[in-house]
Tab-separated table of C-alpha atoms in Angstrom:
chain	number	residue	atom	x	y	z
Y	1	MET	CA	-73.737	-205.517	30.284
Y	2	LEU	CA	-71.459	-207.569	31.723
Y	3	LYS	CA	-67.410	-208.866	34.420
Y	4	LEU	CA	-74.613	-211.348	18.432
Y	5	LEU	CA	-74.050	-212.607	16.301
Y	6	LEU	CA	-72.325	-214.497	13.983
Y	7	ALA	CA	-70.985	-211.407	12.609
Y	8	LEU	CA	-68.776	-212.486	15.030
Y	9	PHE	CA	-66.278	-213.175	15.649
Y	10	LEU	CA	-63.801	-214.310	17.151
Y	11	CYS	CA	-61.345	-216.941	16.333
Y	12	HIS	CA	-58.092	-221.297	16.462
Y	13	SER	CA	-54.756	-222.497	15.888
Y	14	GLY	CA	-51.764	-221.724	17.941
Y	15	SER	CA	-49.641	-221.121	14.872
Y	16	ALA	CA	-50.020	-217.382	15.222
Y	17	PHE	CA	-48.304	-217.522	18.534
Y	18	ALA	CA	-44.655	-216.578	18.680
Y	19	SER	CA	-42.066	-217.102	21.359
Y	20	GLU	CA	-40.545	-214.175	23.222
Y	21	PRO	CA	-37.725	-212.302	21.539
Y	22	SER	CA	-34.171	-212.650	22.735
Y	23	ALA	CA	-32.220	-209.574	23.742
Y	24	THR	CA	-30.637	-209.455	20.282
Y	25	GLU	CA	-33.884	-209.426	18.301
Y	26	VAL	CA	-36.029	-206.922	20.144
Y	27	ALA	CA	-36.069	-204.474	17.211
Y	28	GLU	CA	-37.197	-206.975	14.569
Y	29	ILE	CA	-40.361	-208.972	15.079
Y	30	ASN	CA	-41.057	-212.157	13.125
Y	31	LEU	CA	-44.384	-213.913	13.419
Y	32	ILE	CA	-46.357	-216.661	11.696
Y	33	GLY	CA	-50.096	-216.111	11.508
Y	34	SER	CA	-52.799	-218.706	12.054
Y	35	ASP	CA	-52.973	-219.009	8.258
Y	36	GLY	CA	-49.279	-219.941	8.070
Y	37	GLN	CA	-48.295	-216.601	6.557
Y	38	SER	CA	-45.089	-214.988	7.810
Y	39	VAL	CA	-45.092	-211.419	9.049
Y	40	HIS	CA	-41.842	-209.486	9.385
Y	41	LEU	CA	-41.844	-206.167	11.221
Y	42	ALA	CA	-38.696	-204.059	11.349
Y	43	ARG	CA	-39.965	-202.588	14.603
Y	44	SER	CA	-43.060	-202.526	16.774
Y	45	PRO	CA	-45.943	-201.043	14.729
Y	46	GLU	CA	-47.054	-197.501	15.487
Y	47	ARG	CA	-50.098	-197.554	13.185
Y	48	VAL	CA	-52.430	-200.551	13.526
Y	49	VAL	CA	-55.760	-201.328	11.875
Y	50	SER	CA	-57.909	-204.006	13.541
Y	51	LEU	CA	-60.626	-205.776	11.565
Y	52	LEU	CA	-61.890	-207.892	14.444
Y	53	PRO	CA	-63.496	-206.654	17.695
Y	54	SER	CA	-61.725	-209.284	19.801
Y	55	TRP	CA	-58.292	-208.088	18.757
Y	56	THR	CA	-59.265	-204.436	19.013
Y	57	GLU	CA	-60.213	-205.093	22.623
Y	58	ALA	CA	-57.048	-207.106	23.247
Y	59	VAL	CA	-54.853	-204.294	21.923
Y	60	CYS	CA	-56.525	-201.900	24.342
Y	61	LEU	CA	-56.274	-204.376	27.217
Y	62	LEU	CA	-52.507	-204.224	26.721
Y	63	ASP	CA	-52.703	-200.408	26.955
Y	64	GLN	CA	-51.867	-199.963	23.273
Y	65	CYS	CA	-55.111	-198.299	22.168
Y	66	ASP	CA	-53.168	-195.256	20.998
Y	67	ARG	CA	-51.587	-197.364	18.249
Y	68	LEU	CA	-54.940	-198.050	16.615
Y	69	VAL	CA	-55.629	-195.813	13.622
Y	70	GLY	CA	-58.636	-197.700	12.218
Y	71	ILE	CA	-61.160	-200.324	13.323
Y	72	ASP	CA	-63.993	-202.446	11.926
Y	73	ARG	CA	-67.604	-201.371	12.380
Y	74	TYR	CA	-68.219	-203.854	15.196
Y	75	SER	CA	-65.371	-202.707	17.456
Y	76	ASN	CA	-67.147	-200.719	20.157
Y	77	TRP	CA	-65.105	-201.171	23.315
Y	78	PRO	CA	-63.632	-199.201	24.956
Y	79	SER	CA	-65.800	-196.175	24.202
Y	80	THR	CA	-62.751	-194.074	23.256
Y	81	LEU	CA	-62.663	-195.986	19.941
Y	82	LYS	CA	-65.609	-193.944	18.680
Y	83	ALA	CA	-63.187	-191.300	17.469
Y	84	LEU	CA	-61.341	-193.700	15.129
Y	85	PRO	CA	-62.041	-194.163	11.412
Y	86	VAL	CA	-64.208	-197.199	10.598
Y	87	VAL	CA	-62.956	-199.305	7.679
Y	88	GLY	CA	-65.826	-201.686	7.007
Y	89	GLY	CA	-66.044	-205.113	8.581
Y	90	GLY	CA	-64.280	-208.432	8.447
Y	91	PHE	CA	-66.507	-209.628	5.624
Y	92	ASP	CA	-66.372	-206.370	3.664
Y	93	PRO	CA	-63.255	-204.388	4.565
Y	94	ASP	CA	-62.822	-200.962	3.005
Y	95	ILE	CA	-59.544	-201.554	1.169
Y	96	GLU	CA	-59.093	-197.964	0.047
Y	97	GLY	CA	-59.937	-196.673	3.508
Y	98	ILE	CA	-57.320	-198.972	5.037
Y	99	LEU	CA	-54.661	-197.859	2.545
Y	100	VAL	CA	-55.312	-194.196	3.321
Y	101	LEU	CA	-54.498	-194.895	6.984
Y	102	LYS	CA	-51.040	-196.269	6.031
Y	103	PRO	CA	-50.980	-198.965	8.728
Y	104	ASP	CA	-47.790	-200.734	9.767
Y	105	LEU	CA	-49.919	-203.778	10.614
Y	106	VAL	CA	-53.455	-205.025	9.946
Y	107	LEU	CA	-54.931	-207.470	12.479
Y	108	VAL	CA	-57.496	-209.918	11.072
Y	109	GLY	CA	-59.392	-213.069	12.004
Y	110	ALA	CA	-60.076	-216.270	10.094
Y	111	SER	CA	-63.345	-214.904	8.712
Y	112	THR	CA	-61.820	-211.690	7.387
Y	113	LYS	CA	-62.050	-211.300	3.617
Y	114	ALA	CA	-59.449	-209.723	1.307
Y	115	ASN	CA	-56.407	-210.713	3.370
Y	116	GLU	CA	-54.461	-211.666	0.260
Y	117	ARG	CA	-55.443	-208.486	-1.512
Y	118	LEU	CA	-54.185	-206.436	1.427
Y	119	ARG	CA	-50.901	-208.338	1.337
Y	120	ALA	CA	-50.639	-207.825	-2.421
Y	121	LEU	CA	-50.906	-204.100	-1.781
Y	122	GLY	CA	-47.848	-204.294	0.442
Y	123	LEU	CA	-49.480	-204.320	3.869
Y	124	ASN	CA	-48.414	-206.477	6.793
Y	125	VAL	CA	-51.393	-208.685	7.683
Y	126	LEU	CA	-51.418	-210.854	10.807
Y	127	MET	CA	-54.201	-213.400	11.184
Y	128	ILE	CA	-54.923	-214.481	14.730
Y	129	ASP	CA	-57.639	-217.109	15.037
Y	130	ALA	CA	-58.628	-218.030	18.585
Y	131	GLN	CA	-61.632	-220.191	19.426
Y	132	THR	CA	-60.658	-221.564	22.841
Y	133	TYR	CA	-59.462	-220.171	26.147
Y	134	ASP	CA	-55.919	-221.392	25.540
Y	135	GLU	CA	-55.870	-219.761	22.115
Y	136	VAL	CA	-57.132	-216.440	23.488
Y	137	HIS	CA	-54.388	-216.626	26.098
Y	138	GLN	CA	-51.780	-217.228	23.405
Y	139	ALA	CA	-53.261	-214.422	21.292
Y	140	LEU	CA	-52.568	-211.995	24.134
Y	141	VAL	CA	-48.990	-213.265	24.308
Y	142	THR	CA	-48.625	-212.749	20.556
Y	143	LEU	CA	-49.953	-209.194	20.727
Y	144	ALA	CA	-47.577	-208.402	23.568
Y	145	ARG	CA	-44.807	-209.617	21.268
Y	146	VAL	CA	-46.119	-207.405	18.447
Y	147	PHE	CA	-45.886	-204.348	20.677
Y	148	SER	CA	-42.480	-205.294	22.141
Y	149	LEU	CA	-43.993	-205.771	25.576
Y	150	PRO	CA	-42.647	-208.342	28.034
Y	151	ARG	CA	-44.581	-211.602	28.106
Y	152	GLN	CA	-45.462	-210.805	31.692
Y	153	ALA	CA	-47.703	-207.972	30.482
Y	154	ALA	CA	-49.912	-210.513	28.711
Y	155	GLU	CA	-49.714	-213.037	31.548
Y	156	GLN	CA	-50.842	-210.474	34.114
Y	157	ARG	CA	-53.860	-209.548	32.006
Y	158	TRP	CA	-54.703	-213.221	31.520
Y	159	LEU	CA	-54.526	-213.916	35.242
Y	160	GLN	CA	-56.935	-211.043	35.792
Y	161	ILE	CA	-59.356	-212.582	33.280
Y	162	GLU	CA	-59.043	-215.976	34.985
Y	163	ASP	CA	-59.658	-214.431	38.420
Y	164	GLU	CA	-62.792	-212.701	37.147
Y	165	LEU	CA	-63.987	-215.952	35.567
Y	166	ALA	CA	-63.460	-217.760	38.869
Y	167	SER	CA	-65.517	-215.101	40.635
Y	168	ALA	CA	-68.331	-215.567	38.132
Y	169	VAL	CA	-68.305	-219.332	38.748
Y	170	LYS	CA	-68.511	-218.826	42.505
Y	171	ALA	CA	-71.450	-216.463	42.055
Y	172	LEU	CA	-73.627	-219.108	40.375
Y	173	PRO	CA	-76.026	-220.648	42.919
Y	174	GLN	CA	-75.545	-224.355	43.511
Y	175	PRO	CA	-79.092	-225.240	42.345
Y	176	ASP	CA	-78.334	-223.795	38.910
Y	177	ARG	CA	-75.319	-226.011	38.291
Y	178	ASN	CA	-75.553	-229.028	36.007
Y	179	LEU	CA	-78.565	-227.560	34.235
Y	180	SER	CA	-78.798	-228.528	30.574
Y	181	VAL	CA	-78.339	-225.469	28.346
Y	182	TYR	CA	-78.806	-224.499	24.714
Y	183	PHE	CA	-76.945	-221.344	23.659
Y	184	GLU	CA	-78.007	-219.974	20.272
Y	185	VAL	CA	-75.624	-217.488	18.645
Y	186	SER	CA	-77.792	-216.761	15.592
Y	187	ALA	CA	-81.236	-217.684	14.364
Y	188	GLU	CA	-80.379	-219.995	11.417
Y	189	PRO	CA	-79.881	-221.596	14.022
Y	190	TYR	CA	-76.208	-221.739	14.932
Y	191	ALA	CA	-75.279	-222.788	18.454
Y	192	ALA	CA	-72.240	-222.765	20.717
Y	193	SER	CA	-70.644	-226.204	20.956
Y	194	PRO	CA	-68.381	-227.509	23.753
Y	195	ASP	CA	-65.438	-226.967	21.370
Y	196	SER	CA	-65.845	-223.180	21.431
Y	197	PHE	CA	-64.635	-220.715	24.052
Y	198	LEU	CA	-68.316	-220.074	24.824
Y	199	GLY	CA	-68.855	-223.791	25.308
Y	200	GLN	CA	-65.888	-223.750	27.673
Y	201	THR	CA	-67.503	-220.888	29.568
Y	202	LEU	CA	-70.666	-222.961	30.031
Y	203	SER	CA	-68.555	-225.891	31.189
Y	204	ARG	CA	-66.706	-223.751	33.728
Y	205	LEU	CA	-70.059	-222.621	35.068
Y	206	ARG	CA	-70.967	-226.311	35.538
Y	207	LEU	CA	-73.706	-226.053	32.912
Y	208	ARG	CA	-74.326	-228.983	30.563
Y	209	ASN	CA	-74.288	-228.059	26.888
Y	210	ILE	CA	-76.801	-230.073	24.840
Y	211	ILE	CA	-74.792	-229.602	21.619
Y	212	PRO	CA	-72.350	-232.484	21.056
Y	213	SER	CA	-68.682	-231.788	20.433
Y	214	GLY	CA	-66.906	-232.533	17.166
Y	215	ARG	CA	-69.075	-230.297	14.988
Y	216	GLY	CA	-66.971	-227.156	15.059
Y	217	SER	CA	-67.155	-224.198	17.411
Y	218	PHE	CA	-70.501	-222.783	16.282
Y	219	PRO	CA	-72.250	-225.413	14.147
Y	220	LYS	CA	-75.527	-224.986	12.321
Y	221	ILE	CA	-77.836	-227.420	14.035
Y	222	ASN	CA	-80.980	-229.331	13.219
Y	223	PRO	CA	-83.796	-227.799	15.323
Y	224	GLU	CA	-85.004	-231.325	16.025
Y	225	LEU	CA	-81.880	-231.861	18.138
Y	226	VAL	CA	-83.076	-229.189	20.557
Y	227	VAL	CA	-86.519	-230.803	20.730
Y	228	LYS	CA	-84.913	-234.160	21.472
Y	229	GLU	CA	-82.620	-232.811	24.192
Y	230	ASP	CA	-85.291	-230.511	25.729
Y	231	PRO	CA	-82.861	-228.264	27.657
Y	232	ASP	CA	-83.578	-226.782	31.081
Y	233	VAL	CA	-82.539	-223.310	29.916
Y	234	MET	CA	-82.275	-221.618	26.539
Y	235	MET	CA	-79.962	-218.640	25.951
Y	236	MET	CA	-79.913	-216.299	22.956
Y	237	SER	CA	-80.140	-212.707	21.788
Y	238	GLU	CA	-83.546	-211.219	22.537
Y	239	GLY	CA	-84.026	-210.713	18.785
Y	240	ASN	CA	-84.018	-214.489	18.229
Y	241	LEU	CA	-87.174	-214.891	20.293
Y	242	ILE	CA	-89.279	-213.599	17.398
Y	243	ASN	CA	-89.134	-216.788	15.326
Y	244	LEU	CA	-88.890	-219.270	18.187
Y	245	SER	CA	-92.534	-220.321	17.982
Y	246	ASP	CA	-92.193	-220.965	14.238
Y	247	ARG	CA	-89.843	-223.881	14.815
Y	248	PRO	CA	-91.661	-227.240	14.879
Y	249	GLY	CA	-91.878	-228.689	18.358
Y	250	TRP	CA	-90.182	-225.813	20.131
Y	251	SER	CA	-93.371	-224.541	21.749
Y	252	THR	CA	-93.438	-227.803	23.724
Y	253	LEU	CA	-89.942	-227.383	25.146
Y	254	LYS	CA	-89.943	-227.079	28.928
Y	255	ALA	CA	-87.636	-224.057	28.786
Y	256	VAL	CA	-90.157	-222.293	26.530
Y	257	LYS	CA	-93.255	-223.392	28.442
Y	258	ASN	CA	-91.711	-222.448	31.788
Y	259	HIS	CA	-90.123	-219.234	30.463
Y	260	HIS	CA	-86.659	-220.413	31.430
Y	261	LEU	CA	-85.070	-218.189	28.810
Y	262	CYS	CA	-82.040	-215.948	29.068
Y	263	LEU	CA	-82.632	-213.304	26.414
Y	264	PHE	CA	-79.621	-211.039	26.080
Y	265	ALA	CA	-79.828	-207.500	24.752
Y	266	LYS	CA	-77.651	-206.982	21.685
Y	267	ASP	CA	-74.810	-205.216	23.472
Y	268	VAL	CA	-74.649	-207.969	26.086
Y	269	ALA	CA	-74.809	-210.719	23.455
Y	270	ASN	CA	-71.893	-209.065	21.652
Y	271	VAL	CA	-69.780	-209.342	24.790
Y	272	ILE	CA	-70.712	-212.982	25.385
Y	273	VAL	CA	-69.873	-214.189	21.858
Y	274	ARG	CA	-66.468	-212.476	21.576
Y	275	PRO	CA	-63.403	-214.514	22.524
Y	276	GLY	CA	-61.183	-211.930	24.145
Y	277	PRO	CA	-60.599	-209.698	27.158
Y	278	ARG	CA	-64.274	-209.541	28.169
Y	279	MET	CA	-64.945	-213.284	28.356
Y	280	ALA	CA	-65.323	-213.021	32.125
Y	281	GLU	CA	-67.848	-210.228	31.652
Y	282	GLY	CA	-69.773	-212.511	29.331
Y	283	ALA	CA	-69.690	-215.305	31.897
Y	284	ARG	CA	-71.014	-212.904	34.507
Y	285	ALA	CA	-73.904	-211.971	32.185
Y	286	ILE	CA	-74.900	-215.636	32.004
Y	287	VAL	CA	-74.640	-216.011	35.773
Y	288	ASP	CA	-76.659	-212.848	36.367
Y	289	CYS	CA	-79.497	-214.157	34.220
Y	290	LEU	CA	-79.584	-217.475	36.056
Y	291	ARG	CA	-79.457	-215.720	39.422
Y	292	GLN	CA	-82.304	-213.415	38.418
Y	293	GLN	CA	-84.255	-216.520	37.623
Y	294	ALA	CA	-83.694	-217.652	41.211
Y	295	GLY	CA	-82.890	-221.280	40.657
Y	296	LEU	CA	-85.313	-221.462	37.722
Y	297	SER	CA	-88.364	-221.393	39.949
Y	298	SER	CA	-91.512	-220.101	38.233
Y	299	ILE	CA	-90.411	-216.829	36.645
Y	300	ASP	CA	-90.835	-215.018	33.385
Y	301	ALA	CA	-88.145	-214.859	30.738
Y	302	GLU	CA	-85.354	-212.497	31.723
Y	303	VAL	CA	-83.980	-209.949	29.280
Y	304	THR	CA	-80.495	-209.115	30.483
Y	305	ARG	CA	-79.606	-205.531	29.642
């Protein structure tokens, strides 16, 4: 709902980000992916397969949805994508299915498997890995370049995202700011660190992430760390609540005892953990949960749907 899981997504490195073309090179497009691999396109691609939900959504944000001929099983926004062929997922792409679609370009993320095999079969494969706000911004610029759009097309969309993020920040009640927060992205458990776009979202909302930086974007954490930090609020997919009481010491956490839990329905969690056009929607989902909890006064756990 709103302006999980480590089947996830989304995605570092500014190396995939190309400068704007000059007037003499509009027809040909030359890019370098986040993996350092060069991509040469004789012209803007008409047939695109996306193996990552974030980039599927970004393509559509730039009004290029009609160029998509195939998507991964997790791409579910906008709803018009339901009519497109599904070619597996990032971890298990359907190679034969992709070949049948005869794409001019395949968009992938860092976690996508079989990139080299796709290249060996003669396909143009562009890896875009974006894990921070700046990298998502640059990813939009790169995709505008792919589709021979002016840079301003990407910049306008980014400004809209930033405006919506600012609105979400303003909507968070003052008493809820500076709360300590634990955001779990999957039950192993993996958590959002300050180095991730999601960690940056928490920071923008003036929430204090208990996970230290320097461990990667979504590190696997020792459950004892959460016990030690004893956060004010815990956020996760509602499905993760099942094994919460099985973790030593977690039943004593104040967030658990006081039911200060933001439990996101799967479709909402998917929005929150994707670095892309709906980051502001994800931020709003977090704000809505905290607002429903009315300053974390005595309430029950909220399931945001």
